[in-house]
Amino acid sequence: MFEKLRKKWKVTGWQLMLIIFTFAVGGSITGFAAKKIMNLLSVQQDWLWAILYIILVTLLWPLAVILVSIPFGQFSFFIKYIRKIGQKMGLIPPLKLSLSPVNIAIFASGAGSNTQKIIDRFRQSEKIRVALIVCNNPDAGVLKIAARENIPALLIEKERFFRGDAYLNELKERNIDFIVLAGFLWKLPVSLIRAFSHKIINIHPALLPKYGGKGMYGHRVHEAVIAAGEKESGISIHYVDELYDHGKIIFQARCPVLENDTADSLAQRIHALEHEHYPRVIEDLLK
Ligand code: GRF
């Protein structure tokens, strides 16, 4: 359970201990102070006493934990935590107070034409920044793009990605907020998907749910579309969940499949659609 919490909150074991202490001490202070105040008020009816007590505890608890979090060095965690609870309860509007940009990591394994378009779109942006390129293939063209564009690149290896920490530390160190898959050929480990729940999107070169799933990438998709005699194909931008090409679809765009199309000619048309829409959809999502 503690390990689950630690991952959910993205904190170290030591920090988790301090957070639990803060909860415990803050909770005790709240209970103690609320009782003292109730004694001073000397309310007679039981039901009124209970209602006032609940209101007092609700008001005092955030103050108490915030105060206790200061000596424990957990002030910034608790400010965010209480703001989140307040937002969930509808008490605090979902403000984005920070002026810092949303940091994107692009995961790619190949040439990186989509990556290039995304970089171009956000080069001047103050709100969205391509902060990291993650790649599993040392020969991938996307690494050259990263070098040319002066964007840090992280070359990852299988063992650590699938059986280690999935590079979560590196992503955290670089304050990555959002992950964009652009031709990344490895399935993501569950730990990464959970750490970035609803914050990972992918682009697929066909109209999902058709022509998706394991082994359906690159030319194989277009060959299957042509072999099935489809009259149209397109692109699907979707959230990433634990199954291949399965998460909720965010956006689709269509194009015709022509009589004499080959996988190459269809791929070109699909690429043009991807370049036109992927950067814009990312911007709309993060705005
Ligand atoms: C794109 O066709 C995308 O749909 C798929 O992988 C391809 C990546 O192309 N997921 P590129 O490396 O961005 O040129």
Short mmCIF file of C-alpha atoms and ligand atoms in Angstrom, two decimals:
data_model
loop_
_atom_site.label_atom_id
_atom_site.label_comp_id
_atom_site.label_asym_id
_atom_site.label_seq_id
_atom_site.Cartn_x
_atom_site.Cartn_y
_atom_site.Cartn_z
CA MET A 1 0.00 0.00 0.00
CA PHE A 2 2.83 2.40 0.94
CA GLU A 3 4.62 1.59 -2.30
CA LYS A 4 1.42 2.35 -4.25
CA LEU A 5 1.07 5.71 -2.48
CA ARG A 6 4.72 6.54 -3.05
CA LYS A 7 4.32 5.98 -6.79
CA LYS A 8 1.00 7.80 -6.97
CA TRP A 9 2.43 10.87 -5.27
CA LYS A 10 5.78 10.50 -7.05
CA VAL A 11 7.78 10.88 -3.83
CA THR A 12 10.74 9.08 -2.25
CA GLY A 13 10.28 6.63 0.66
CA TRP A 14 11.73 9.15 3.10
CA GLN A 15 9.39 11.88 1.88
CA LEU A 16 6.41 9.53 2.18
CA MET A 17 7.30 8.95 5.86
CA LEU A 18 7.40 12.72 6.51
CA ILE A 19 4.06 13.14 4.73
CA ILE A 20 2.46 10.42 6.89
CA PHE A 21 3.87 12.09 10.03
CA THR A 22 2.42 15.40 8.88
CA PHE A 23 -0.99 13.80 8.37
CA ALA A 24 -0.83 12.18 11.81
CA VAL A 25 0.36 15.24 13.74
CA GLY A 26 -1.89 17.63 11.76
CA GLY A 27 -4.90 15.35 12.38
CA SER A 28 -4.22 15.14 16.14
CA ILE A 29 -3.82 18.91 16.43
CA THR A 30 -7.08 19.39 14.50
CA GLY A 31 -9.01 17.05 16.81
CA PHE A 32 -7.53 18.62 19.92
CA ALA A 33 -8.15 22.22 18.82
CA ALA A 34 -11.70 21.46 17.61
CA LYS A 35 -12.64 19.94 20.98
CA LYS A 36 -11.20 22.90 22.88
CA ILE A 37 -13.18 25.36 20.76
CA MET A 38 -16.35 23.30 21.19
CA ASN A 39 -15.90 23.36 24.96
CA LEU A 40 -15.62 27.14 24.84
CA LEU A 41 -18.80 27.36 22.78
CA SER A 42 -20.67 25.07 25.24
CA VAL A 43 -23.30 23.94 22.72
CA GLN A 44 -26.19 21.97 24.26
CA GLN A 45 -27.90 20.00 21.46
CA ASP A 46 -26.08 16.88 20.27
CA TRP A 47 -26.94 17.38 16.61
CA LEU A 48 -25.76 21.00 16.59
CA TRP A 49 -22.59 19.96 18.41
CA ALA A 50 -21.89 17.32 15.73
CA ILE A 51 -22.51 19.70 12.83
CA LEU A 52 -20.33 22.45 14.32
CA TYR A 53 -17.61 19.94 15.12
CA ILE A 54 -17.54 18.64 11.53
CA ILE A 55 -17.39 22.20 10.15
CA LEU A 56 -14.57 23.09 12.54
CA VAL A 57 -12.55 20.01 11.67
CA THR A 58 -13.01 20.69 7.93
CA LEU A 59 -11.73 24.24 8.38
CA LEU A 60 -8.96 23.50 10.85
CA TRP A 61 -7.51 20.41 9.19
CA PRO A 62 -6.01 22.11 6.12
CA LEU A 63 -4.53 24.85 8.31
CA ALA A 64 -3.07 22.34 10.77
CA VAL A 65 -1.43 20.13 8.14
CA ILE A 66 -0.06 23.12 6.27
CA LEU A 67 1.49 24.45 9.49
CA VAL A 68 2.91 21.07 10.49
CA SER A 69 4.21 20.47 6.96
CA ILE A 70 6.60 23.44 7.31
CA PRO A 71 8.96 21.94 9.92
CA PHE A 72 8.71 18.57 8.14
CA GLY A 73 9.78 20.25 4.89
CA GLN A 74 6.62 19.14 3.05
CA PHE A 75 4.95 22.51 2.54
CA SER A 76 4.87 22.39 -1.28
CA PHE A 77 3.45 18.85 -1.27
CA PHE A 78 0.60 19.79 1.07
CA ILE A 79 -0.25 23.03 -0.67
CA LYS A 80 -0.70 21.05 -3.91
CA TYR A 81 -2.53 18.25 -2.09
CA ILE A 82 -5.03 20.55 -0.41
CA ARG A 83 -5.56 22.51 -3.59
CA LYS A 84 -6.34 19.24 -5.37
CA ILE A 85 -8.87 18.19 -2.72
CA GLY A 86 -10.44 21.67 -2.82
CA GLN A 87 -10.72 21.42 -6.60
CA LYS A 88 -12.27 17.95 -6.39
CA MET A 89 -14.84 19.27 -3.90
CA GLY A 90 -15.53 22.22 -6.19
CA LEU A 91 -14.34 24.69 -3.53
CA ILE A 92 -11.31 25.94 -5.45
CA PRO A 93 -11.48 26.75 -9.17
CA PRO A 94 -8.99 24.76 -11.26
CA LEU A 95 -6.43 27.55 -11.49
CA LYS A 96 -3.11 27.06 -13.24
CA LEU A 97 -1.10 29.41 -11.08
CA SER A 98 2.25 28.41 -12.37
CA LEU A 99 3.79 30.42 -15.18
CA SER A 100 6.10 27.61 -16.14
CA PRO A 101 5.36 25.88 -19.47
CA VAL A 102 3.91 22.40 -19.83
CA ASN A 103 6.87 20.12 -20.49
CA ILE A 104 6.35 17.46 -23.13
CA ALA A 105 8.46 14.37 -23.68
CA ILE A 106 8.19 12.90 -27.17
CA PHE A 107 8.80 9.16 -27.41
CA ALA A 108 9.86 8.10 -30.91
CA SER A 109 11.75 5.22 -32.52
CA GLY A 110 12.06 6.26 -36.15
CA ALA A 111 12.61 9.09 -38.59
CA GLY A 112 10.79 11.61 -36.46
CA SER A 113 8.88 13.65 -39.03
CA ASN A 114 6.01 14.11 -36.56
CA THR A 115 8.48 15.00 -33.83
CA GLN A 116 9.93 17.69 -36.10
CA LYS A 117 6.49 19.18 -36.74
CA ILE A 118 5.69 19.22 -33.03
CA ILE A 119 9.01 20.92 -32.25
CA ASP A 120 8.34 23.50 -34.97
CA ARG A 121 4.90 24.24 -33.58
CA PHE A 122 6.10 24.90 -30.03
CA ARG A 123 9.54 26.42 -30.69
CA GLN A 124 8.35 29.93 -29.81
CA SER A 125 5.64 28.89 -27.36
CA GLU A 126 5.79 30.11 -23.78
CA LYS A 127 3.16 27.63 -22.70
CA ILE A 128 4.32 24.34 -24.17
CA ARG A 129 7.90 23.13 -24.39
CA VAL A 130 9.36 20.00 -25.94
CA ALA A 131 11.68 19.20 -23.06
CA LEU A 132 12.87 15.72 -23.91
CA ILE A 133 13.07 13.19 -26.74
CA VAL A 134 12.98 9.59 -25.57
CA CYS A 135 14.20 6.98 -28.05
CA ASN A 136 14.91 3.24 -27.94
CA ASN A 137 16.88 3.06 -31.19
CA PRO A 138 20.43 4.47 -31.36
CA ASP A 139 20.18 4.78 -35.17
CA ALA A 140 16.87 6.62 -35.24
CA GLY A 141 16.65 9.82 -37.26
CA VAL A 142 14.78 11.43 -34.39
CA LEU A 143 18.03 11.56 -32.38
CA LYS A 144 19.60 13.71 -35.09
CA ILE A 145 16.60 16.01 -34.91
CA ALA A 146 17.03 16.27 -31.13
CA ALA A 147 20.73 17.14 -31.52
CA ARG A 148 20.04 19.71 -34.23
CA GLU A 149 17.25 21.31 -32.22
CA ASN A 150 19.25 21.28 -28.99
CA ILE A 151 16.66 19.21 -27.18
CA PRO A 152 17.91 16.70 -24.61
CA ALA A 153 17.57 13.09 -25.73
CA LEU A 154 17.32 10.00 -23.60
CA LEU A 155 18.34 6.72 -25.21
CA ILE A 156 16.60 4.00 -23.25
CA GLU A 157 17.34 0.29 -22.94
CA LYS A 158 14.88 -2.56 -22.71
CA GLU A 159 15.81 -4.08 -19.36
CA ARG A 160 15.41 -0.90 -17.37
CA PHE A 161 12.35 0.25 -19.30
CA PHE A 162 10.37 -2.95 -18.81
CA ARG A 163 11.84 -4.47 -15.67
CA GLY A 164 13.34 -1.45 -13.92
CA ASP A 165 11.90 1.94 -13.04
CA ALA A 166 10.76 2.72 -16.63
CA TYR A 167 12.98 5.86 -16.42
CA LEU A 168 10.40 7.55 -14.20
CA ASN A 169 13.15 9.34 -12.31
CA GLU A 170 14.53 10.97 -15.44
CA LEU A 171 11.03 12.09 -16.44
CA LYS A 172 10.44 13.50 -12.98
CA GLU A 173 13.81 15.26 -12.86
CA ARG A 174 12.97 17.02 -16.11
CA ASN A 175 9.49 17.92 -14.85
CA ILE A 176 7.76 16.12 -17.67
CA ASP A 177 4.02 16.79 -17.55
CA PHE A 178 2.83 15.10 -20.70
CA ILE A 179 4.02 12.33 -23.01
CA VAL A 180 3.49 12.29 -26.76
CA LEU A 181 4.15 9.07 -28.65
CA ALA A 182 5.18 9.68 -32.25
CA GLY A 183 6.14 6.38 -33.83
CA PHE A 184 7.39 4.77 -30.63
CA LEU A 185 7.54 1.04 -31.23
CA TRP A 186 7.72 -0.38 -27.70
CA LYS A 187 4.58 -0.96 -25.66
CA LEU A 188 4.70 1.22 -22.56
CA PRO A 189 5.12 -0.47 -19.17
CA VAL A 190 2.13 -0.26 -16.86
CA SER A 191 4.10 1.71 -14.25
CA LEU A 192 4.69 4.50 -16.77
CA ILE A 193 1.06 4.52 -17.94
CA ARG A 194 -0.14 4.75 -14.33
CA ALA A 195 2.34 7.48 -13.42
CA PHE A 196 1.08 9.54 -16.37
CA SER A 197 -2.56 8.53 -16.27
CA HIS A 198 -4.49 10.39 -19.04
CA LYS A 199 -1.32 12.26 -19.87
CA ILE A 200 0.00 10.06 -22.67
CA ILE A 201 -1.26 10.23 -26.23
CA ASN A 202 -0.39 8.36 -29.40
CA ILE A 203 -1.00 8.76 -33.11
CA HIS A 204 -1.96 5.76 -35.20
CA PRO A 205 -1.91 5.82 -39.02
CA ALA A 206 -5.40 4.34 -39.53
CA LEU A 207 -8.97 4.77 -38.39
CA LEU A 208 -9.05 2.90 -35.08
CA PRO A 209 -10.49 0.61 -33.84
CA LYS A 210 -9.76 -1.00 -37.22
CA TYR A 211 -6.19 -1.83 -38.20
CA GLY A 212 -4.72 -1.41 -34.73
CA GLY A 213 -3.23 -3.77 -32.17
CA LYS A 214 -0.01 -5.69 -31.75
CA GLY A 215 2.21 -5.76 -34.85
CA MET A 216 0.13 -3.10 -36.61
CA TYR A 217 2.61 -0.34 -37.33
CA GLY A 218 4.21 1.38 -40.32
CA HIS A 219 3.58 -0.12 -43.74
CA ARG A 220 1.83 -3.15 -42.28
CA VAL A 221 -1.14 -0.93 -41.45
CA HIS A 222 -1.38 0.53 -44.95
CA GLU A 223 -0.91 -2.88 -46.59
CA ALA A 224 -3.78 -4.26 -44.50
CA VAL A 225 -6.01 -1.29 -45.37
CA ILE A 226 -5.32 -1.71 -49.12
CA ALA A 227 -5.71 -5.51 -48.99
CA ALA A 228 -9.12 -5.09 -47.33
CA GLY A 229 -10.25 -2.85 -50.20
CA GLU A 230 -11.03 0.09 -47.93
CA LYS A 231 -12.14 3.25 -49.70
CA GLU A 232 -10.81 5.50 -46.96
CA SER A 233 -8.20 5.53 -44.24
CA GLY A 234 -6.90 8.21 -41.91
CA ILE A 235 -5.31 8.95 -38.58
CA SER A 236 -6.38 8.43 -34.97
CA ILE A 237 -5.01 10.38 -32.04
CA HIS A 238 -5.87 8.65 -28.79
CA TYR A 239 -5.01 8.36 -25.11
CA VAL A 240 -2.73 5.48 -24.23
CA ASP A 241 -3.95 2.78 -21.90
CA GLU A 242 -2.63 -0.65 -21.10
CA LEU A 243 -3.72 -2.22 -24.41
CA TYR A 244 -2.28 -1.59 -27.88
CA ASP A 245 -4.03 1.24 -29.77
CA HIS A 246 -7.00 1.04 -27.44
CA GLY A 247 -7.38 4.21 -25.30
CA LYS A 248 -10.11 6.79 -25.82
CA ILE A 249 -9.99 8.42 -29.25
CA ILE A 250 -9.41 12.18 -29.17
CA PHE A 251 -9.39 13.02 -32.84
CA GLN A 252 -9.64 11.35 -36.25
CA ALA A 253 -9.12 12.68 -39.76
CA ARG A 254 -9.84 10.83 -43.00
CA CYS A 255 -8.36 10.58 -46.47
CA PRO A 256 -9.29 8.52 -49.52
CA VAL A 257 -7.59 5.26 -50.48
CA LEU A 258 -7.09 5.44 -54.25
CA GLU A 259 -7.46 2.51 -56.67
CA ASN A 260 -3.77 2.40 -57.55
CA ASP A 261 -2.45 3.17 -54.05
CA THR A 262 0.57 1.33 -52.72
CA ALA A 263 1.53 1.24 -49.04
CA ASP A 264 4.07 3.97 -49.88
CA SER A 265 1.66 6.35 -51.57
CA LEU A 266 -0.97 5.86 -48.86
CA ALA A 267 1.69 6.39 -46.17
CA GLN A 268 2.57 9.74 -47.74
CA ARG A 269 -1.03 10.91 -47.65
CA ILE A 270 -1.39 9.73 -44.04
CA HIS A 271 1.85 11.44 -43.02
CA ALA A 272 0.59 14.72 -44.44
CA LEU A 273 -2.57 14.36 -42.33
CA GLU A 274 -0.51 13.59 -39.24
CA HIS A 275 1.70 16.63 -39.74
CA GLU A 276 -1.30 18.84 -40.26
CA HIS A 277 -3.22 17.73 -37.18
CA TYR A 278 -0.99 16.20 -34.46
CA PRO A 279 0.74 19.41 -33.26
CA ARG A 280 -2.56 21.30 -33.26
CA VAL A 281 -4.41 18.57 -31.32
CA ILE A 282 -1.61 18.53 -28.73
CA GLU A 283 -1.91 22.28 -28.34
CA ASP A 284 -5.69 22.10 -27.97
CA LEU A 285 -5.37 19.40 -25.31
CA LEU A 286 -2.80 21.29 -23.27
CA LYS A 287 -4.25 24.77 -23.58
C1 GRF B 1 3.56 7.72 -37.95
O1 GRF B 1 2.98 7.28 -39.14
C2 GRF B 1 2.66 7.43 -36.80
O2 GRF B 1 1.33 7.34 -37.14
C3 GRF B 1 3.11 6.09 -36.31
O3 GRF B 1 4.50 6.09 -36.54
C4 GRF B 1 4.81 6.96 -37.62
C5 GRF B 1 5.94 7.83 -37.20
O4 GRF B 1 6.47 8.55 -38.26
N1 GRF B 1 2.73 5.88 -34.96
P1 GRF B 1 7.61 9.62 -38.05
O5 GRF B 1 8.79 8.91 -37.38
O6 GRF B 1 7.05 10.68 -37.18
O7 GRF B 1 7.96 10.12 -39.40
#
